[in-house]
Short mmCIF file of C-alpha atoms and ligand atoms in Angstrom, two decimals:
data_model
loop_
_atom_site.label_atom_id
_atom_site.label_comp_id
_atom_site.label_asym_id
_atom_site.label_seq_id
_atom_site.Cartn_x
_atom_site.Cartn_y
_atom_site.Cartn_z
CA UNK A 1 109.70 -134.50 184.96
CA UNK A 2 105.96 -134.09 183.99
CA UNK A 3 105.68 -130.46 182.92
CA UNK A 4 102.40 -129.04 183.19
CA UNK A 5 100.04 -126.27 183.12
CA UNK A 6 96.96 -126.02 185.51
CA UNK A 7 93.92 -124.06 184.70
CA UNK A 8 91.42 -122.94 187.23
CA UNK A 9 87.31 -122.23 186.92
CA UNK A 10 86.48 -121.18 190.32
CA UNK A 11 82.95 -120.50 190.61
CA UNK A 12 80.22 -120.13 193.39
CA UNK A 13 79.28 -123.90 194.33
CA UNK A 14 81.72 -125.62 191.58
CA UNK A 15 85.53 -125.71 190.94
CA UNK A 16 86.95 -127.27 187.70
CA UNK A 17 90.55 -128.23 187.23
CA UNK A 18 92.34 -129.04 184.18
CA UNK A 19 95.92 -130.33 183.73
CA UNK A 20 97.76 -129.52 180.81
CA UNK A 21 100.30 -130.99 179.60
CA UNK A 22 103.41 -127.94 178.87
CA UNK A 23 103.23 -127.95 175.44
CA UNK A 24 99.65 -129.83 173.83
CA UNK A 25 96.32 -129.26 173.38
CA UNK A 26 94.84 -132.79 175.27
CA UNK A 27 94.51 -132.66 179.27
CA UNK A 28 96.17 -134.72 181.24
CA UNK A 29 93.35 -134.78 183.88
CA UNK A 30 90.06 -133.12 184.68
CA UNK A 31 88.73 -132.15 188.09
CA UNK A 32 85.03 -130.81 188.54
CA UNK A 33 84.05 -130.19 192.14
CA UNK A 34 80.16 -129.12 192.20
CA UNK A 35 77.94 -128.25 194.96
CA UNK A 36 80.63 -127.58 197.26
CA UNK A 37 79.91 -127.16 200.69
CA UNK A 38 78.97 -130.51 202.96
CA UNK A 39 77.20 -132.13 199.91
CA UNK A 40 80.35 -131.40 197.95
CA UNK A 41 81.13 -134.15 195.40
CA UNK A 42 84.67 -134.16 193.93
CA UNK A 43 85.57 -136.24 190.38
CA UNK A 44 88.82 -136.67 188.71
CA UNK A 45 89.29 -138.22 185.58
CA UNK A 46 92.55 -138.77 183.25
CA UNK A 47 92.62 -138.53 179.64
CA UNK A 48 90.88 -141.67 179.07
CA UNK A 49 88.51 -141.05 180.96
CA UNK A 50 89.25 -143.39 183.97
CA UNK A 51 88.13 -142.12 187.29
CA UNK A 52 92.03 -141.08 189.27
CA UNK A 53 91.56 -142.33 193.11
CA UNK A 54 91.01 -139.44 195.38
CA UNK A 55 92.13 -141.66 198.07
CA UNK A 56 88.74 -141.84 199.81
CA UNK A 57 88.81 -143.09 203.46
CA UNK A 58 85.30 -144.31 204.85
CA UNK A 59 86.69 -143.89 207.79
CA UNK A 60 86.65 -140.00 207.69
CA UNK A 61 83.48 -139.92 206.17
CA UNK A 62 84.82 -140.04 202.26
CA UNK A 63 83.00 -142.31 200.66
CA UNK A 64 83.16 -142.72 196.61
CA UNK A 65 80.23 -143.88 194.13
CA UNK A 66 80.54 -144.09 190.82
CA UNK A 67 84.02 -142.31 190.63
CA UNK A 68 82.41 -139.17 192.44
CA UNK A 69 83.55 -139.13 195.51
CA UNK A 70 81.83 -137.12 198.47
CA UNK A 71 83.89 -135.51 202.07
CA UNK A 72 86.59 -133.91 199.76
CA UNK A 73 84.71 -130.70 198.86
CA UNK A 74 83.60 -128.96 202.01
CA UNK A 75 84.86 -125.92 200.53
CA UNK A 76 87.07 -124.40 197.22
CA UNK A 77 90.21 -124.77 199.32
CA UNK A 78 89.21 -128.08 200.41
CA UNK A 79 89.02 -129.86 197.18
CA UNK A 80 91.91 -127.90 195.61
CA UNK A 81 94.10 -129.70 197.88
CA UNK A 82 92.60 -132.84 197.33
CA UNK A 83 92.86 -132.49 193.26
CA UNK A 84 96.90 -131.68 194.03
CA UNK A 85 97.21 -134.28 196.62
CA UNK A 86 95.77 -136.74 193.65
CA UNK A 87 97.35 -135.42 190.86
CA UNK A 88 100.89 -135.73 193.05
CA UNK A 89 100.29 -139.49 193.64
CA UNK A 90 99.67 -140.16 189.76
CA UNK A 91 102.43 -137.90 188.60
CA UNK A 92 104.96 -137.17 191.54
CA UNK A 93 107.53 -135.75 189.44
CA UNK A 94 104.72 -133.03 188.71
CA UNK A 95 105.99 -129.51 187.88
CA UNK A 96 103.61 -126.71 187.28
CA UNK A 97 104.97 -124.13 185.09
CA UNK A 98 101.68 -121.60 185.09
CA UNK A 99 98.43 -121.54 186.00
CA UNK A 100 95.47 -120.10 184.45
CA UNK A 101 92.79 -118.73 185.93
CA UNK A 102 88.73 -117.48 184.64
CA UNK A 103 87.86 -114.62 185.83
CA UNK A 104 84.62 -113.13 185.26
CA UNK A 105 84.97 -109.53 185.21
CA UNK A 106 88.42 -107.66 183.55
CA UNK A 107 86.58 -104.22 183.81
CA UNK A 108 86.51 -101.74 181.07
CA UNK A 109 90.37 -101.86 180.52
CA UNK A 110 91.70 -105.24 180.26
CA UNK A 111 91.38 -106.67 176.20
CA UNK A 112 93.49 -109.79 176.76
CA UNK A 113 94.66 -112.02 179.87
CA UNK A 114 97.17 -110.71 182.13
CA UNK A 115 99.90 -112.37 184.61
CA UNK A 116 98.49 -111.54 188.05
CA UNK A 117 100.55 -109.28 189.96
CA UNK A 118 99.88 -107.30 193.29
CA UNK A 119 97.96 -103.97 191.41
CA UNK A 120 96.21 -106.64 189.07
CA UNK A 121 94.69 -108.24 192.09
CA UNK A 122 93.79 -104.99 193.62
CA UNK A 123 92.42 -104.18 190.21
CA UNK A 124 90.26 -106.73 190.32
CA UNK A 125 88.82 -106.40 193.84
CA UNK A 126 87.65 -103.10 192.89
CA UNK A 127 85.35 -104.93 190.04
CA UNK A 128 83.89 -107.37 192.71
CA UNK A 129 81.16 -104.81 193.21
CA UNK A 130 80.26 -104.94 189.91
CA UNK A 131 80.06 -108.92 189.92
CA UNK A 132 79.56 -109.60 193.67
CA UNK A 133 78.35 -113.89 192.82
CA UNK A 134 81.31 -114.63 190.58
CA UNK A 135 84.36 -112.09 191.07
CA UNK A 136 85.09 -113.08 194.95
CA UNK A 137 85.28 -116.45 194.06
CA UNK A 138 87.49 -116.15 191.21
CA UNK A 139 89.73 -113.98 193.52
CA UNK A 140 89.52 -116.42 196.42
CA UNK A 141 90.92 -118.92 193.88
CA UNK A 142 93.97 -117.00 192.39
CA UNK A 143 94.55 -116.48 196.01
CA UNK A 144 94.69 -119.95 196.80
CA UNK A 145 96.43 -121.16 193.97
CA UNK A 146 99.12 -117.64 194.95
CA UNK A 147 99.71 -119.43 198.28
CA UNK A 148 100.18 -122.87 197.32
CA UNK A 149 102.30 -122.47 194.66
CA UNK A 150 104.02 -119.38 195.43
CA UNK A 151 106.73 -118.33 192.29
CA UNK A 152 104.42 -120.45 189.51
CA UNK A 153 103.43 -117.92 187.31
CA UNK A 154 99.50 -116.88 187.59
CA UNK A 155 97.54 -115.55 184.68
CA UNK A 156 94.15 -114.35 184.64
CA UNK A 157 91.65 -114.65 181.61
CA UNK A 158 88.80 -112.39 181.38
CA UNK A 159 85.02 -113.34 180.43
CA UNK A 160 85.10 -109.58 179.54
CA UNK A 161 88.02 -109.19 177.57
CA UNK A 162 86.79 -110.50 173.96
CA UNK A 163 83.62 -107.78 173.42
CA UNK A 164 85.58 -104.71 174.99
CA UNK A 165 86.28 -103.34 171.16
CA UNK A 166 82.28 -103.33 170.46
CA UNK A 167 80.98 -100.05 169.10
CA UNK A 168 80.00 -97.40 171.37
CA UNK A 169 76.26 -97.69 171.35
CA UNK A 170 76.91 -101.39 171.66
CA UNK A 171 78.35 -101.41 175.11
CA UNK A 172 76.78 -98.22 176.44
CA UNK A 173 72.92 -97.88 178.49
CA UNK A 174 70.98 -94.54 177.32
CA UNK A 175 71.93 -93.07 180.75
CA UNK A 176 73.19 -89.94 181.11
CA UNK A 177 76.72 -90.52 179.78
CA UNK A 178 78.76 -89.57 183.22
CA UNK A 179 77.76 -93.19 184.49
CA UNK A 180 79.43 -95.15 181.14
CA UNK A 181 82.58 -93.23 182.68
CA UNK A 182 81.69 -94.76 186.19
CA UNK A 183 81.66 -98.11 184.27
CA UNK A 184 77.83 -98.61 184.08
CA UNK A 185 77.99 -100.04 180.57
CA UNK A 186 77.35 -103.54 178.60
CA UNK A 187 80.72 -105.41 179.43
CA UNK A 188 79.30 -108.85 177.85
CA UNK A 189 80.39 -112.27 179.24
CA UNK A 190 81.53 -115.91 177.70
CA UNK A 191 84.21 -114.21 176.35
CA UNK A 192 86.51 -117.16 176.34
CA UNK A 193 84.14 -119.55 174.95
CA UNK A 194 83.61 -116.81 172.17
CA UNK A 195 86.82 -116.53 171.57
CA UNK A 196 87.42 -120.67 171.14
CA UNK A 197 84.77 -120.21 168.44
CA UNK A 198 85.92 -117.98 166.59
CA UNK A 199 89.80 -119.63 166.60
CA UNK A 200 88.49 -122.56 165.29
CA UNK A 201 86.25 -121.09 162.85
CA UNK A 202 89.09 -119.00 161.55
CA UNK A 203 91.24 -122.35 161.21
CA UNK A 204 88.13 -125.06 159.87
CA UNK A 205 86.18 -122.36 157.96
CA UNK A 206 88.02 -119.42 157.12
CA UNK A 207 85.23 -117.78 154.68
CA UNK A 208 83.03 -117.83 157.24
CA UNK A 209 85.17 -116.38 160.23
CA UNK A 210 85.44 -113.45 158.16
CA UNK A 211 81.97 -112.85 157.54
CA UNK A 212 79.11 -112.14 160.09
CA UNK A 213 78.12 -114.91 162.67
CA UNK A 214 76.26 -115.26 165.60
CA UNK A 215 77.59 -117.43 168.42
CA UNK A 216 75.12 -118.51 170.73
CA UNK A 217 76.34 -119.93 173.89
CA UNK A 218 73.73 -122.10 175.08
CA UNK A 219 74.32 -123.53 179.00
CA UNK A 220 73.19 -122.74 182.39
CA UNK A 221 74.14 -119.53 181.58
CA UNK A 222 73.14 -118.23 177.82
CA UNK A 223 74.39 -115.49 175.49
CA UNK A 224 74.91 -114.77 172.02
CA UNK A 225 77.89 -112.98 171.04
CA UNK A 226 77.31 -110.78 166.94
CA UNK A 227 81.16 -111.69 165.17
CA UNK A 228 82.14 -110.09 162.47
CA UNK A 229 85.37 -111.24 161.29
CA UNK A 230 86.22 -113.05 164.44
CA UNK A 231 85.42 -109.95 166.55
CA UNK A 232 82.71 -109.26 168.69
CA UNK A 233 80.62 -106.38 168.03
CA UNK A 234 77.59 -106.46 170.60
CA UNK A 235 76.24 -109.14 172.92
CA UNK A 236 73.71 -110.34 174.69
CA UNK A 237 74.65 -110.08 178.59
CA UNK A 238 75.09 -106.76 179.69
CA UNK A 239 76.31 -105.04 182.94
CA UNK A 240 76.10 -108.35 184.57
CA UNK A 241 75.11 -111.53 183.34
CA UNK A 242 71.90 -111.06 183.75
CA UNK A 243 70.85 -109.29 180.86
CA UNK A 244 69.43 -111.20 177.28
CA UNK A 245 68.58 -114.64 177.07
CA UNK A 246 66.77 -116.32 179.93
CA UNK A 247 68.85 -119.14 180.91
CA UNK A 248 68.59 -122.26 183.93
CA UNK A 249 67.75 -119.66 186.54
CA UNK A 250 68.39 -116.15 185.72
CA UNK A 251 65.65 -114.16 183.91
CA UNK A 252 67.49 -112.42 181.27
CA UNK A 253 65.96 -109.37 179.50
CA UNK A 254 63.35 -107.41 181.69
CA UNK A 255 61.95 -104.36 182.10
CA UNK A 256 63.37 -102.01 184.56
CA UNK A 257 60.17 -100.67 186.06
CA UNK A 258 59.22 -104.38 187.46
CA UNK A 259 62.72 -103.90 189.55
CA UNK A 260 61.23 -100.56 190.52
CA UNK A 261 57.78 -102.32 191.42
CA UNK A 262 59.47 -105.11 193.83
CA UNK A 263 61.75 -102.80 195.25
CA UNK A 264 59.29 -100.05 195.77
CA UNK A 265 55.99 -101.43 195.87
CA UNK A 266 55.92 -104.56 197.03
CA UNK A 267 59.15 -103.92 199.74
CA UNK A 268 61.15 -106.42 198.87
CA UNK A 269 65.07 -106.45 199.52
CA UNK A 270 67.93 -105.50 197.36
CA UNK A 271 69.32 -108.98 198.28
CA UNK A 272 65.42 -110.61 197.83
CA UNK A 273 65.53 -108.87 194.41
CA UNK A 274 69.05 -110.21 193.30
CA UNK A 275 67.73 -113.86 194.49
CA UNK A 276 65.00 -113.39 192.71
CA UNK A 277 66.65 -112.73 189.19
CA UNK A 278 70.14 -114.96 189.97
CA UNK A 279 68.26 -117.86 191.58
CA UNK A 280 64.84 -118.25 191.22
CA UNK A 281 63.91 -117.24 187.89
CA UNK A 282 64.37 -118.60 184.12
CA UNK A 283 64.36 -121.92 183.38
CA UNK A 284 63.35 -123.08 187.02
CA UNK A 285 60.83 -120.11 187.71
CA UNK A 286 58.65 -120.53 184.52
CA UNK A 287 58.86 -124.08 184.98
CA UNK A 288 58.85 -124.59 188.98
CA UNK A 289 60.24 -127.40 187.99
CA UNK A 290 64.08 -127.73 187.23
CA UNK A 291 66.63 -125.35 185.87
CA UNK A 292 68.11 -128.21 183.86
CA UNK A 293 66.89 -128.78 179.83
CA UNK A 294 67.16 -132.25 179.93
CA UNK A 295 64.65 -132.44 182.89
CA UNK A 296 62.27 -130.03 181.46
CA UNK A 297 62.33 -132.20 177.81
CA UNK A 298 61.75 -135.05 179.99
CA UNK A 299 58.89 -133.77 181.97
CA UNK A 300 55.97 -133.39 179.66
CA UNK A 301 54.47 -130.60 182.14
CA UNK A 302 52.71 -127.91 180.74
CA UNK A 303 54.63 -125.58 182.48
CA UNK A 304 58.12 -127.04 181.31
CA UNK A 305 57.04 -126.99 177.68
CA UNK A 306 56.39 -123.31 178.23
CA UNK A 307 59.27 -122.44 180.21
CA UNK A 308 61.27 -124.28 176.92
CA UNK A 309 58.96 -122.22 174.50
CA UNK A 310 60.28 -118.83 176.37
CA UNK A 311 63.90 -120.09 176.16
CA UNK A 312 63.05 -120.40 172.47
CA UNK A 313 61.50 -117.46 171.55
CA UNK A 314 63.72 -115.25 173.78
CA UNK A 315 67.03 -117.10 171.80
CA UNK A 316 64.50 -116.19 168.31
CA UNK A 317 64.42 -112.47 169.11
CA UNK A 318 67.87 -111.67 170.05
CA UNK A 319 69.79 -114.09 166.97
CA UNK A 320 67.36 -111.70 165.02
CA UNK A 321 69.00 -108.59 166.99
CA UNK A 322 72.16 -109.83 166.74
CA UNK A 323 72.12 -110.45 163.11
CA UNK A 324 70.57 -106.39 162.76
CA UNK A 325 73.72 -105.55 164.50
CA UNK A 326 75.84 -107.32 162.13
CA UNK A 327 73.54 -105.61 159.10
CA UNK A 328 72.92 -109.84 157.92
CA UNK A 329 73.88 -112.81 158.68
CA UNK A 330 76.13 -115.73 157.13
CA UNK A 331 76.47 -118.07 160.13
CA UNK A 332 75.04 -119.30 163.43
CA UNK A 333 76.76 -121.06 165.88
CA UNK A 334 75.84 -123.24 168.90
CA UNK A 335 77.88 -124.19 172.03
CA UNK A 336 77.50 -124.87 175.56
CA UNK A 337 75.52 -127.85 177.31
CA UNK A 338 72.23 -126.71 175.11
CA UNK A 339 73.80 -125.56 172.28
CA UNK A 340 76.11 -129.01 172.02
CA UNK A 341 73.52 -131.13 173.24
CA UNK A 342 69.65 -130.45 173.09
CA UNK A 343 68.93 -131.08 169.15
CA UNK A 344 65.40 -130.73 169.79
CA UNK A 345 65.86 -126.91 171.04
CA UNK A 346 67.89 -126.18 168.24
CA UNK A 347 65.52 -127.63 166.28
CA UNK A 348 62.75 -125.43 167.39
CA UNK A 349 64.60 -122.25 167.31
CA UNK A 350 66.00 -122.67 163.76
CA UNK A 351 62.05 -123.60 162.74
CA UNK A 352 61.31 -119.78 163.59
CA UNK A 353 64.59 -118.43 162.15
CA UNK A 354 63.70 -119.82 158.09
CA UNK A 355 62.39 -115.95 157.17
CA UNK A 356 66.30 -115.15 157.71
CA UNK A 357 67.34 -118.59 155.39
CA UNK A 358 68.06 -120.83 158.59
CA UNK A 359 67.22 -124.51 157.43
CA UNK A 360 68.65 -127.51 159.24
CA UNK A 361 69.01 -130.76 157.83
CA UNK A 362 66.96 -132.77 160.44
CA UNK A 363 68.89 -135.82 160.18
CA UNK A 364 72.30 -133.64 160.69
CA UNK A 365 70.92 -132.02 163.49
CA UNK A 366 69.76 -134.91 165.37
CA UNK A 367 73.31 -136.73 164.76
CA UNK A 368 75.03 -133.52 166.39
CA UNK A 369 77.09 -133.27 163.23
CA UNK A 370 79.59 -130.59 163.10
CA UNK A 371 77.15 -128.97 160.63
CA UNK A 372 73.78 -129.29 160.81
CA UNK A 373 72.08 -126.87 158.08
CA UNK A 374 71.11 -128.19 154.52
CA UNK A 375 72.79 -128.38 152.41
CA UNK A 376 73.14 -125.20 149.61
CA UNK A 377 71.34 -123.80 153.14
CA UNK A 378 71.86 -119.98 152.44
CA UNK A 379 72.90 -120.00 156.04
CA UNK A 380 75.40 -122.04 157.49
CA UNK A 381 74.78 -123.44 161.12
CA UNK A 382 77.57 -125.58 163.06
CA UNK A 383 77.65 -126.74 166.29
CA UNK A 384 81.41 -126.48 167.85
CA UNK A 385 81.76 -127.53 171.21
CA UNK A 386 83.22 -124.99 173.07
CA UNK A 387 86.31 -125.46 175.21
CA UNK A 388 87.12 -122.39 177.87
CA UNK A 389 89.81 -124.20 179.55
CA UNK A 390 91.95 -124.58 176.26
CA UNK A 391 91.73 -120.66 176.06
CA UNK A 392 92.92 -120.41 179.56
CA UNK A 393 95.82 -123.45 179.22
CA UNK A 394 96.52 -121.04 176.28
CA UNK A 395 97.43 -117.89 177.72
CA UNK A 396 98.81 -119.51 180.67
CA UNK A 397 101.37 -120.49 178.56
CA UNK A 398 101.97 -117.53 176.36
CA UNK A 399 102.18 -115.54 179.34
CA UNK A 400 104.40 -117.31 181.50
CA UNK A 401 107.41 -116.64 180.79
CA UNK A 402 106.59 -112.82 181.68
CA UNK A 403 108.60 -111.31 184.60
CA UNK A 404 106.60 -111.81 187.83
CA UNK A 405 106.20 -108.51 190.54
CA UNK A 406 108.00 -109.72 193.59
CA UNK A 407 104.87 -107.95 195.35
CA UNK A 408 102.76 -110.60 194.90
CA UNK A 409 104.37 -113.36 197.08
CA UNK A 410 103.64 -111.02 199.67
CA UNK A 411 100.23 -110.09 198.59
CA UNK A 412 99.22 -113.65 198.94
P1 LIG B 501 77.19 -124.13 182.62
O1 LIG B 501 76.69 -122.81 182.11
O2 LIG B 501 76.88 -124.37 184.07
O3 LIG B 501 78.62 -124.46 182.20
P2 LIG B 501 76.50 -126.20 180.70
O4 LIG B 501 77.14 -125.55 179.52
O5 LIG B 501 77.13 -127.45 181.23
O6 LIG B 501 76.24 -125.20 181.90
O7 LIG B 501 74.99 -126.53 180.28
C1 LIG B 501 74.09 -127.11 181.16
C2 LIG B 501 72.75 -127.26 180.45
O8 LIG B 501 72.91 -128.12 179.31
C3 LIG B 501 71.67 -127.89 181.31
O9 LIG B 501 70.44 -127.21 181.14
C4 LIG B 501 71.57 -129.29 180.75
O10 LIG B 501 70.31 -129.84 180.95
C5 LIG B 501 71.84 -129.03 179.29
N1 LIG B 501 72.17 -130.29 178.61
C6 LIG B 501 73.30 -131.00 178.71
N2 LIG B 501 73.19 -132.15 177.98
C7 LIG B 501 71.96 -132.14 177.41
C8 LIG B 501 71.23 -133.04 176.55
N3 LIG B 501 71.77 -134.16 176.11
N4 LIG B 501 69.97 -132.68 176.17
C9 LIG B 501 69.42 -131.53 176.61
N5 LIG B 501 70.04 -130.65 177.42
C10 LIG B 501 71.29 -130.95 177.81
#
């Protein structure tokens, strides 16, 4: 019998799969679906890397190039069911003992994943309002995964859960203070890559988990989460994750009053507006280019260098807030597909960071070493990739053996 854990990333366009093994920390497969819909493309690897056949059939109109196959991902359900199907045919004797799924929003309540029962579901609908992009899909997908594997234990993981112990004035607006009871306050997001982070820098480099760090989490989405001693204590992302850094196509930070321009002046629609600030903007609307860093590097375009310079500054300014939260600052942290990756952005935004005793070692830095300041650096900077799915496989696990709520066979 091949005991396993699944974990689940269900987001708008994408789907990513992992397969645990019951007990161990490397997967036994990995499953990104992206752009789903009828340009879906659907990949499965195994550990080593090696593409798993996803039984395409020309004939239907699957056809498979370069291990990515397209036809499979019409839709989330779609290409869950073509992950299983594959998964089945390389292990048959396949048994799932719990599966683990992101969810983006946990509310102001939930501090640690929970096994989904009937009221946690209906829990989490009523957050979908307050992340209407990412919430219904996440939902959609515990649903699916409820149906098709009714009795496997389910547990969600929060992107909330890791900052909800932040100071007061960290997590609340300077609104009238009835509306931080209505749950109008800074919930912060990444939480399970933050909390990867700071696991392993409690385990590698225990003097510096306990002191003050600043995690910045560096992808198509961007925020930087102020630890001290492991814990979060303010970040960047807000209300939604919208708020802070300007990332691949959201514009991070901006002033309220130019919401209260389009909306008033110019007309525009609440649903033009969200566009606007989800889709259009960041990375890809200072550019007009691409919302991808590796394009805009590439590019040479005026306009991509200066949609790179904003990204910089913008990451400048808030490790600078971050570290005022934190009253100093001992370490700084990169993750994500940036943060991992592009050693010429963290290049430039250490150059601006020496007043605060940031120096990298160049030659570190563009190796990707594990840590790239100088050495007898008064400030230590790492780069840890980050690993959400671990976190998930995780929990799964140390929640499964929890009793389950009969109600939610039913629910599904
Ligand atoms: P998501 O938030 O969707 O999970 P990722 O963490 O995968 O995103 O990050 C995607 C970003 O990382 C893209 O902007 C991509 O260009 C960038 N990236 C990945 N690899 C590199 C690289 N080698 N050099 C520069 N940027 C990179």
């Amino acid at each position: 019998m091949t005991a396993a854990v699944l974990t689940l990333n269900a987001g708008s366009s994408s789907l990513k799969v992992s397969l645990y093994p019951a007990e161990g920390e490397t997967p036994l497969a990995t499953a990104l679906a992206d752009r789903i819909g009828p340009e879906g493309r659907l990949i499965l690897k195994d550990a080593s890397g090696q593409a798993l056949a996803l039984g395409a059939d020309p004939a239907a109109g699957v056809t498979q190039e370069q291990g990515a196959v397209q036809g499979l991902a019409a839709s989330h359900a779609a290409a869950m069911e073509a992950i299983m199907a594959a998964l089945l045919r390389r292990w048959p004797d396949l048994q799932l003992q719990a599966i683990g799924h992101r969810v983006v929003h946990g509310g102001a309540k939930r501090r640690g994943p929970a096994r989904v029962d009937g009221d946690l579901l209906a829990e989490l609908e009523a957050l979908s309002p307050f992340a209407p992009l990412h919430q219904p899909h996440n939902l959609a997908g515990i649903r699916a995964a409820l149906a098709a594997f009714p009795g496997v234990p389910q547990v969600a993981c929060f992107d909330t859960a890791f900052h909800r112990d932040q100071p007061f004035i960290n997590q609340t607006f300077a609104l009238p203070r009835r509306f931080f009871a209505e749950g109008l306050r800074r919930y912060g997001f990444h939480g399970l890559s933050y909390e990867w982070v700071a696991g392993l820098l409690a385990e590698e480099v225990p003097a510096v988990a306990a002191g003050r760090v600043v995690v910045a989490h560096l992808g198509n989405g961007a925020s930087l989460c102020a630890l001290q001693g492991g814990r979060s204590i303010a970040s960047t992302m807000g209300f939604s994750p919208l708020d802070g850094l300007a990332m691949g196509t959201r514009c991070g930070q901006i002033d309220p009053g130019v919401l209260l321009y389009l909306l008033q002046q110019k007309g525009l629609s609440a649903e033009a507006v969200s566009d606007l600030l989800y889709r259009e903007s960041g990375l890809l609307g200072l550019s007009g280019l691409s919302n991808d860093m590796r394009q805009l590097e590439a590019a040479g375009s005026a306009e991509a260098a200066e949609a790179i310079a904003y990204f910089v500054a913008r990451c400048q300014r808030e490790i600078a807030a971050m570290a005022a939260a934190l009253g100093g600052l001992d370490a700084l942290v990169f993750c994500g597909g940036i943060g991992e990756n592009a050693w010429r952005v963290r290049a430039l935004i250490c150059e601006g960071l020496g007043w605060m005793g940031v120096a990298l070692d160049p030659e570190r830095n563009a190796a990707g070493e594990r840590v790239i300041s100088c050495r007898g650096a008064t400030r230590i900077v790492l780069v840890i990739p980050t690993n959400e799915e671990q976190v998930i496989a995780r929990a799964a696990r140390s929640l499964r053996d929890r009793s389950v709520d009969p109600a939610v066979a039913a629910e599904a």
